[in-house]
Amino acid sequence: MTAKDVLERLAEIANRRTAFIGLGNRDRGDDAVGLRFIDDLRHLNPNYFFSEEQGLESVILGIINDQEVDDVIFVDSCDLYREPGEYDLFSLESVDESISTHKVPVSMLMALIQNKGKNAYLLGIQPRSLDLNQEISEEIIDVLHGIEKIFLKNLKKKSK
Amino acid sequence: MKEIKVEHLARVEGHGAITVEVDGRKVKDVKFEVLEGPRLFETITLGKTPAENLSVVPRICAICTLSHRYASLRGLEKCLDIKIPEKTHWMRELMLAGEAIESHSLHVYLLALPDLLGYPNAVAMVTKYADSVVQGLTLKKFGNSIMELCSARATHGENPIIGGFGKFPTNEKLYAIADQAKTLIPYAEGVIDILGNMQYPTFFEKETVFACCNPPDNQYGLVSDEIILSDGKKFSCEDYTKITNERVVPHSFAKRSLYKNSPFSVGSLARVNNLGDRLQERAGDAYEKYKNARWKKNPVYNNLAQAIELLYALEQVPVYVEKLVELKDPPIVKPKRQSGKGTGAVEAPRGTLYHSYEVKDGRMAKVDIITPTAQNYEDIEKYLRLAAEYMVSEGRKDDDVRFQLEVIARAYDPCISCSAHLVKLVRK
């Protein structure tokens, strides 16, 4: 999808009852982009903005039993083999994940969410750097703010 | 000559590869390569205080963090001549049970079941086994909650300290986890039945030696100063090097261990093989129901052994809670000396973990840490070779060879990052 297509799709999803889950590591530069997305928007409704830091299994068990949620978007930095700051929205079928024994696979969680009748997506943002002890790159922050505007606009509209 | 490679072994922690060199229908070589770079934890804390060492070394692993902390505490407290009070002992047992529940539920339900049920990945499994996935997540969450209760954080908690705990949980919170543990027992029994009634491949079976901690009073457990081997030998954990005999191989960054020049295994299957007769209650019933001689020669049964230990750990939670609520919160025990030597051994989810230290004048002078996966590498490679030789001689397709080798390696639940990562299958 092009950036414009993604933003239009996100605006469409944001008009429904959507939960967001930020993934990543705050110690590794742009890998924190998903967590920052949640930090920035949690004030809109803490019941629908979650971070990996809250324990993924707890978050997922809550969401799959929440009748008020139709869509779930995981937000994370992803190696899309594109330029830093480019982003895309993926369905489960497109997620090919390297799985570790130390984490619940995100693709499995997406599959479980779909099995429970909800839609699951991954919003992946191409990082500039994942170096240790770095802040998120300014260009990635700018991109994130652009994406956040879509949700701010639509979620505020919905809450009125 | 060609090589069959599994370039990156999925569903394990860290970077590893399996390479099988094949000539016609003969296997020339099998290498289990650990590609993870050395992490140098044993030198980071030299010259630091024991308390600083205790905060740093659990960072070796995010899932066995409390096993590392417990083994470190046992080693350091020997160095400093600290005898811990009974309540501190039971809290540490409880935290280890929580870690076993968290780690085993993740591996058994979410990582091993797809292999054993014949699905290419976890996603494909979800359609039919969504309830099992939910159970696995529920158990993992519960294990995390115990770890958080005992250590103040789900990962790298700092509440367990030298000589005791910063704070003990309230009885109300302890009773709550005891009650929840009882409600989760049917989940563990269910997955034991799934795993116990499966057919397992036989073509790579061969007996091996198993090593684990030997808890006192003929009890099943995860902590001891004595190591018991399936050949009948017993060693003080202070003599761990007589078991581990570490060496370096050219194709791997991780050190390898050989006992009497032969590979051996540690982990759930080792514990259940060596100590299974000591299991009580429902875990004992499950052991009696499913035990068979093939457990001594087929590492894929490690998944079933983990499920039995999951049940054991759930049953132990109320036992530990009953002991804890009866005892008063003890003060932190101060060191009696500032110099000494000592080794701590505990059973991490993946097997026996050693932390051996020397402290001189209040500073770390020697640190030696041997992880379970490092001890298992030689046995993993042995079983990979046996399996590869059989499958290649039968002319099986490369993809099938790759898949079976990955299943064997994954059954060990290896933690490659901790040991210093898994499968390349290369036909030459």
Short mmCIF file of C-alpha atoms in Angstrom, two decimals, chain A residues 57-58 60-61 64 92 98-105 107-109 111-112 115-116, chain B residues 8 11-13 61 63 106 110-111 122-123 126-127 130 137 140-141 144 413-415:
data_model
loop_
_atom_site.label_atom_id
_atom_site.label_comp_id
_atom_site.label_asym_id
_atom_site.label_seq_id
_atom_site.Cartn_x
_atom_site.Cartn_y
_atom_site.Cartn_z
CA GLU A 57 -0.74 -12.10 27.33
CA SER A 58 -2.73 -10.00 29.81
CA ILE A 60 -4.62 -10.07 24.59
CA LEU A 61 -6.74 -12.05 27.06
CA ILE A 64 -10.38 -11.12 22.97
CA LEU A 92 -1.93 -11.69 9.41
CA SER A 98 11.18 -14.66 13.46
CA ILE A 99 9.91 -16.34 16.63
CA SER A 100 11.82 -16.70 19.87
CA THR A 101 11.37 -19.01 22.84
CA HIS A 102 11.20 -16.01 25.06
CA LYS A 103 8.11 -14.32 23.67
CA VAL A 104 4.62 -15.20 22.57
CA PRO A 105 4.67 -14.91 18.74
CA SER A 107 1.53 -13.66 14.53
CA MET A 108 -0.07 -16.22 16.86
CA LEU A 109 -1.72 -13.45 18.83
CA ALA A 111 -4.38 -15.35 14.58
CA LEU A 112 -6.06 -15.76 17.96
CA ASN A 115 -10.25 -16.57 15.55
CA LYS A 116 -12.29 -14.66 18.10
CA HIS B 8 18.07 -19.79 11.37
CA ARG B 11 11.14 -20.61 17.78
CA VAL B 12 14.32 -20.63 19.85
CA GLU B 13 16.02 -17.73 21.58
CA CYS B 61 18.18 -14.06 30.40
CA ILE B 63 12.82 -15.53 30.95
CA LEU B 106 5.07 -20.58 26.80
CA LEU B 110 2.75 -21.81 22.14
CA LEU B 111 6.00 -23.13 20.67
CA ALA B 122 1.68 -21.54 15.55
CA VAL B 123 -0.64 -19.44 13.40
CA VAL B 126 -4.77 -21.49 16.19
CA THR B 127 -7.82 -22.34 14.05
CA ALA B 130 -7.59 -21.62 19.98
CA LEU B 137 -1.62 -17.41 27.65
CA LYS B 140 1.87 -17.65 31.26
CA LYS B 141 0.11 -14.62 32.71
CA ASN B 144 4.30 -13.81 35.43
CA ASP B 413 13.73 -25.32 24.40
CA PRO B 414 17.22 -23.94 23.83
CA CYS B 415 18.22 -20.50 24.97
#
